[in-house]
Structure formats: structure tokens, C-alpha cells
């Protein structure tokens, strides 16, 4: 079974621009979550989608948004990029998104904002 | 608010030298405690889920245990390929989100 696929692997953007990251979950998985990983803050939860609905949202500004499509694929968007948005963005999926079920992560998109 | 603290931040071992990594947590209603391994440039790889105090899980040289306040990841006779960052996370009452600790960077020298 193919794992979680994230594209692109690397991105370089300029302050003020916007960016869209893509995630294809493991086949059959309906829950998709997004996390931001930085050296200073570690892994932090952004949001979770299930059946095209956002079920949970972390403590990030409204510049961070996401969506999920009917085939469970997900995208996240960051508008008006700031230098502090430079991070590894990780997508994770699980079959039903039940509490206590493990998440399976992709290898991430490394975003650099200059 | 759920909190997870891992110690030590970094650990250097000689090949074959067993040790333990610690994960202390506070959570309202533990739904699961997770251990992940992360290699440089890659996403976290799932290792174990523990659900209740007293539970233990094993996989090759790794063994995870759980009490009401902490979890340990025991590494027996480690090899250089065990070198990685080990992450601990909890799922509490706040939906399906995981709260992660800062990780322990393990380096095993041959």
C-alpha cells in the first residue's frame, strides 16, 4: 500500500506570497491532519479534516487554511507568508480518525520563506 | 491543556549499550500515547500505541511501557541504525489531535 504522499517536497517563497501544499492520504483513509514542525516549537497541530469537513483546528492564525476533497485528498494554504512560516509541513492520515488511532505521516513539504 | 515532556534531549550510546528514553505527560482523558521514530528529512514513522497504565509493547530492540504519568522507551543492545529522533505524543480529549514532546535525539556509535 502506498504511504502518504506530499507535494512538492521543497518550496521557496517570498514574504507576502501565498502557497498551497498538497497531500494524498493512504488509500481508504478518510481523516487527514496537518502539522507544522520547526526546531523551536517542535510538531504543532494545524487542523484535521474528515469527510470534507474540518473537525478540529489548532492555534494558528487565519492565514493558515485547508480543505479536503471528496477523494480524501487535502490541500493547505498559507497566505501572506511571513519568515516565521518557514517549516516542515507534515500531513498525516488515519482510516476513520477515531480518537486514539495512530496517524501515518508523509515525508513533508519543506517551506522556506525569504 | 495537554503537555508532553521528553528527556533527555539527546543521548549518545555505544553499540550494545542499553538505555531508556522518558516521556512525561499530563492529559485530560488519555485516549492513546504514541511513540514515533523520525529520521532526518523524513516524516515520523509510527512505532507503538499504548492505551492504559501497565501496558507494554515490543518491537525488535524496542519496548514501550506506560504508567499514569509517564512512558518509557527501552532500547536493548542498540545498533547504529537505531540512531534517530524518537517522538512521544498523546491524544487527549481535544479531538483527534496529537500533542507532541520535543523528542529525544539518539545517536548510537559503532
GROMACS .gro file of C-alpha atoms in nm:
model
  224
    1UNK     CA    1   0.000   0.000   0.000
    2UNK     CA    2   0.140   0.339  -0.090
    3UNK     CA    3   0.204   0.573   0.201
    4UNK     CA    4   0.101   0.934   0.249
    5UNK     CA    5   0.226   1.143  -0.042
    6UNK     CA    6   0.302   1.512  -0.010
    7UNK     CA    7   0.388   1.750  -0.292
    8UNK     CA    8   0.602   1.938  -0.351
    9UNK     CA    9   0.891   1.824  -0.129
   10UNK     CA   10   1.056   2.165  -0.128
   11UNK     CA   11   0.930   2.519  -0.180
   12UNK     CA   12   1.096   2.858  -0.164
   13UNK     CA   13   0.868   3.160  -0.141
   14UNK     CA   14   0.900   3.530  -0.070
   15UNK     CA   15   0.737   3.715   0.219
   16UNK     CA   16   0.384   3.825   0.133
   17UNK     CA   17   0.325   3.549  -0.120
   18UNK     CA   18   0.084   3.262  -0.071
   19UNK     CA   19   0.145   2.888  -0.104
   20UNK     CA   20  -0.061   2.571  -0.148
   21UNK     CA   21   0.060   2.231  -0.029
   22UNK     CA   22  -0.093   1.902  -0.134
   23UNK     CA   23  -0.146   1.571   0.045
   24UNK     CA   24  -0.272   1.233  -0.078
   25UNK     CA   25  -0.359   1.004   0.214
   26UNK     CA   26  -0.317   0.629   0.228
   27UNK     CA   27  -0.583   0.463   0.016
   28UNK     CA   28  -0.900   0.413   0.222
   29UNK     CA   29  -0.805   0.666   0.488
   30UNK     CA   30  -1.066   0.935   0.534
   31UNK     CA   31  -0.907   1.153   0.801
   32UNK     CA   32  -0.627   1.393   0.712
   33UNK     CA   33  -0.437   1.609   0.961
   34UNK     CA   34  -0.172   1.875   0.910
   35UNK     CA   35   0.118   1.958   1.142
   36UNK     CA   36   0.392   2.220   1.137
   37UNK     CA   37   0.740   2.119   1.253
   38UNK     CA   38   1.006   2.376   1.347
   39UNK     CA   39   1.328   2.341   1.550
   40UNK     CA   40   1.198   2.582   1.815
   41UNK     CA   41   0.837   2.468   1.857
   42UNK     CA   42   0.855   2.106   1.750
   43UNK     CA   43   0.546   1.947   1.599
   44UNK     CA   44   0.228   2.153   1.629
   45UNK     CA   45  -0.122   2.063   1.515
   46UNK     CA   46  -0.275   2.280   1.243
   47UNK     CA   47  -0.608   2.116   1.156
   48UNK     CA   48  -0.789   1.792   1.081
   49UNK     CA   49  -1.035   1.708   0.806
   50UNK     CA   50  -1.277   1.419   0.783
   51UNK     CA   51  -1.530   1.369   0.503
   52UNK     CA   52  -1.452   1.714   0.362
   53UNK     CA   53  -1.527   1.885   0.696
   54UNK     CA   54  -1.281   2.050   0.929
   55UNK     CA   55  -1.323   1.871   1.261
   56UNK     CA   56  -1.054   2.034   1.467
   57UNK     CA   57  -0.827   2.335   1.443
   58UNK     CA   58  -0.506   2.424   1.623
   59UNK     CA   59  -0.391   2.760   1.749
   60UNK     CA   60  -0.272   2.916   1.425
   61UNK     CA   61  -0.377   3.244   1.260
   62UNK     CA   62  -0.643   3.256   0.993
   63UNK     CA   63  -0.371   3.282   0.725
   64UNK     CA   64  -0.349   2.905   0.754
   65UNK     CA   65  -0.639   2.724   0.592
   66UNK     CA   66  -0.713   2.390   0.439
   67UNK     CA   67  -0.967   2.180   0.261
   68UNK     CA   68  -1.040   1.820   0.180
   69UNK     CA   69  -1.182   1.682  -0.140
   70UNK     CA   70  -1.431   1.400  -0.193
   71UNK     CA   71  -1.146   1.156  -0.269
   72UNK     CA   72  -0.992   1.244   0.074
   73UNK     CA   73  -0.701   1.432  -0.079
   74UNK     CA   74  -0.625   1.751   0.108
   75UNK     CA   75  -0.461   2.086   0.050
   76UNK     CA   76  -0.343   2.350   0.290
   77UNK     CA   77  -0.291   2.713   0.202
   78UNK     CA   78  -0.086   2.979   0.373
   79UNK     CA   79  -0.149   3.337   0.266
   80UNK     CA   80   0.066   3.647   0.321
   81UNK     CA   81   0.371   3.440   0.409
   82UNK     CA   82   0.596   3.550   0.695
   83UNK     CA   83   0.956   3.450   0.765
   84UNK     CA   84   0.835   3.254   1.068
   85UNK     CA   85   0.628   3.028   0.843
   86UNK     CA   86   0.946   2.854   0.730
   87UNK     CA   87   0.899   2.497   0.849
   88UNK     CA   88   0.843   2.136   0.756
   89UNK     CA   89   0.470   2.085   0.694
   90UNK     CA   90   0.357   1.730   0.760
   91UNK     CA   91   0.039   1.562   0.654
   92UNK     CA   92  -0.092   1.253   0.833
   93UNK     CA   93  -0.382   1.020   0.766
   94UNK     CA   94  -0.582   0.761   0.955
   95UNK     CA   95  -0.868   0.534   0.848
   96UNK     CA   96  -1.158   0.691   1.037
   97UNK     CA   97  -0.987   0.949   1.252
   98UNK     CA   98  -1.111   0.779   1.567
   99UNK     CA   99  -0.968   0.903   1.891
  100UNK     CA  100  -0.664   0.703   1.993
  101UNK     CA  101  -0.588   0.568   1.648
  102UNK     CA  102  -0.233   0.620   1.520
  103UNK     CA  103  -0.157   0.872   1.248
  104UNK     CA  104   0.059   0.783   0.949
  105UNK     CA  105   0.277   1.067   0.828
  106UNK     CA  106   0.412   1.167   0.491
  107UNK     CA  107   0.766   1.297   0.444
  108UNK     CA  108   0.652   1.657   0.444
  109UNK     CA  109   0.695   1.972   0.241
  110UNK     CA  110   0.991   2.187   0.340
  111UNK     CA  111   0.883   2.553   0.302
  112UNK     CA  112   1.144   2.827   0.310
  113UNK     CA  113   1.025   3.189   0.320
  114UNK     CA  114   1.282   3.453   0.224
  115UNK     CA  115  -0.409   2.172   2.806
  116UNK     CA  116  -0.222   1.852   2.723
  117UNK     CA  117   0.154   1.863   2.780
  118UNK     CA  118   0.436   1.624   2.691
  119UNK     CA  119   0.798   1.649   2.804
  120UNK     CA  120   1.071   1.419   2.679
  121UNK     CA  121   1.411   1.358   2.832
  122UNK     CA  122   1.694   1.359   2.767
  123UNK     CA  123   1.700   1.591   2.464
  124UNK     CA  124   1.996   1.398   2.324
  125UNK     CA  125   2.151   1.064   2.410
  126UNK     CA  126   2.477   0.914   2.289
  127UNK     CA  127   2.522   0.539   2.329
  128UNK     CA  128   2.781   0.287   2.227
  129UNK     CA  129   2.654  -0.001   2.019
  130UNK     CA  130   2.514  -0.263   2.256
  131UNK     CA  131   2.470  -0.018   2.547
  132UNK     CA  132   2.105  -0.040   2.657
  133UNK     CA  133   1.917   0.265   2.785
  134UNK     CA  134   1.574   0.425   2.827
  135UNK     CA  135   1.402   0.737   2.695
  136UNK     CA  136   1.145   0.913   2.911
  137UNK     CA  137   0.815   1.077   2.817
  138UNK     CA  138   0.624   1.258   3.094
  139UNK     CA  139   0.272   1.372   3.017
  140UNK     CA  140  -0.031   1.549   3.157
  141UNK     CA  141  -0.356   1.499   2.974
  142UNK     CA  142  -0.726   1.517   3.044
  143UNK     CA  143  -0.852   1.174   2.949
  144UNK     CA  144  -0.578   0.974   2.778
  145UNK     CA  145  -0.707   0.817   2.457
  146UNK     CA  146  -0.365   0.697   2.348
  147UNK     CA  147   0.009   0.754   2.388
  148UNK     CA  148   0.217   0.716   2.074
  149UNK     CA  149   0.584   0.664   2.000
  150UNK     CA  150   0.728   0.765   1.664
  151UNK     CA  151   1.073   0.749   1.510
  152UNK     CA  152   1.187   1.030   1.279
  153UNK     CA  153   1.492   1.015   1.053
  154UNK     CA  154   1.645   1.334   0.908
  155UNK     CA  155   1.446   1.468   0.614
  156UNK     CA  156   1.157   1.226   0.671
  157UNK     CA  157   0.822   1.225   0.843
  158UNK     CA  158   0.761   1.047   1.175
  159UNK     CA  159   0.727   0.671   1.147
  160UNK     CA  160   0.473   0.509   1.378
  161UNK     CA  161   0.616   0.263   1.634
  162UNK     CA  162   0.367   0.195   1.916
  163UNK     CA  163   0.035   0.292   2.072
  164UNK     CA  164  -0.027   0.245   2.444
  165UNK     CA  165  -0.371   0.296   2.593
  166UNK     CA  166  -0.365   0.220   2.964
  167UNK     CA  167  -0.124   0.210   3.257
  168UNK     CA  168   0.065  -0.117   3.278
  169UNK     CA  169   0.051  -0.182   2.906
  170UNK     CA  170   0.372  -0.282   2.725
  171UNK     CA  171   0.455  -0.321   2.355
  172UNK     CA  172   0.769  -0.464   2.194
  173UNK     CA  173   0.924  -0.448   1.851
  174UNK     CA  174   1.272  -0.584   1.784
  175UNK     CA  175   1.509  -0.396   2.021
  176UNK     CA  176   1.241  -0.150   2.138
  177UNK     CA  177   0.998  -0.187   2.427
  178UNK     CA  178   0.748   0.080   2.532
  179UNK     CA  179   0.584   0.093   2.874
  180UNK     CA  180   0.318   0.318   3.024
  181UNK     CA  181   0.228   0.445   3.370
  182UNK     CA  182  -0.032   0.706   3.465
  183UNK     CA  183   0.222   0.988   3.436
  184UNK     CA  184   0.497   0.871   3.202
  185UNK     CA  185   0.608   0.632   2.934
  186UNK     CA  186   0.947   0.479   2.872
  187UNK     CA  187   1.102   0.359   2.550
  188UNK     CA  188   1.361   0.098   2.639
  189UNK     CA  189   1.629   0.023   2.380
  190UNK     CA  190   1.811  -0.304   2.428
  191UNK     CA  191   2.154  -0.357   2.269
  192UNK     CA  192   2.109  -0.073   2.019
  193UNK     CA  193   2.270  -0.069   1.677
  194UNK     CA  194   2.387   0.233   1.473
  195UNK     CA  195   2.074   0.203   1.257
  196UNK     CA  196   1.865   0.285   1.566
  197UNK     CA  197   2.005   0.639   1.552
  198UNK     CA  198   1.710   0.877   1.501
  199UNK     CA  199   1.486   1.120   1.687
  200UNK     CA  200   1.221   0.947   1.895
  201UNK     CA  201   0.898   1.137   1.947
  202UNK     CA  202   0.628   1.082   2.206
  203UNK     CA  203   0.274   1.213   2.160
  204UNK     CA  204  -0.059   1.195   2.342
  205UNK     CA  205  -0.418   1.205   2.224
  206UNK     CA  206  -0.640   1.355   2.491
  207UNK     CA  207  -0.991   1.487   2.489
  208UNK     CA  208  -0.934   1.756   2.225
  209UNK     CA  209  -1.049   1.553   1.926
  210UNK     CA  210  -0.808   1.351   1.719
  211UNK     CA  211  -0.512   1.589   1.752
  212UNK     CA  212  -0.178   1.472   1.889
  213UNK     CA  213   0.032   1.678   2.130
  214UNK     CA  214   0.400   1.602   2.078
  215UNK     CA  215   0.701   1.624   2.303
  216UNK     CA  216   1.022   1.783   2.183
  217UNK     CA  217   1.181   1.448   2.104
  218UNK     CA  218   1.500   1.265   2.206
  219UNK     CA  219   1.781   1.256   1.953
  220UNK     CA  220   1.952   0.918   1.985
  221UNK     CA  221   2.299   0.859   1.844
  222UNK     CA  222   2.444   0.507   1.855
  223UNK     CA  223   2.816   0.481   1.783
  224UNK     CA  224   2.967   0.157   1.646
   0.00000   0.00000   0.00000
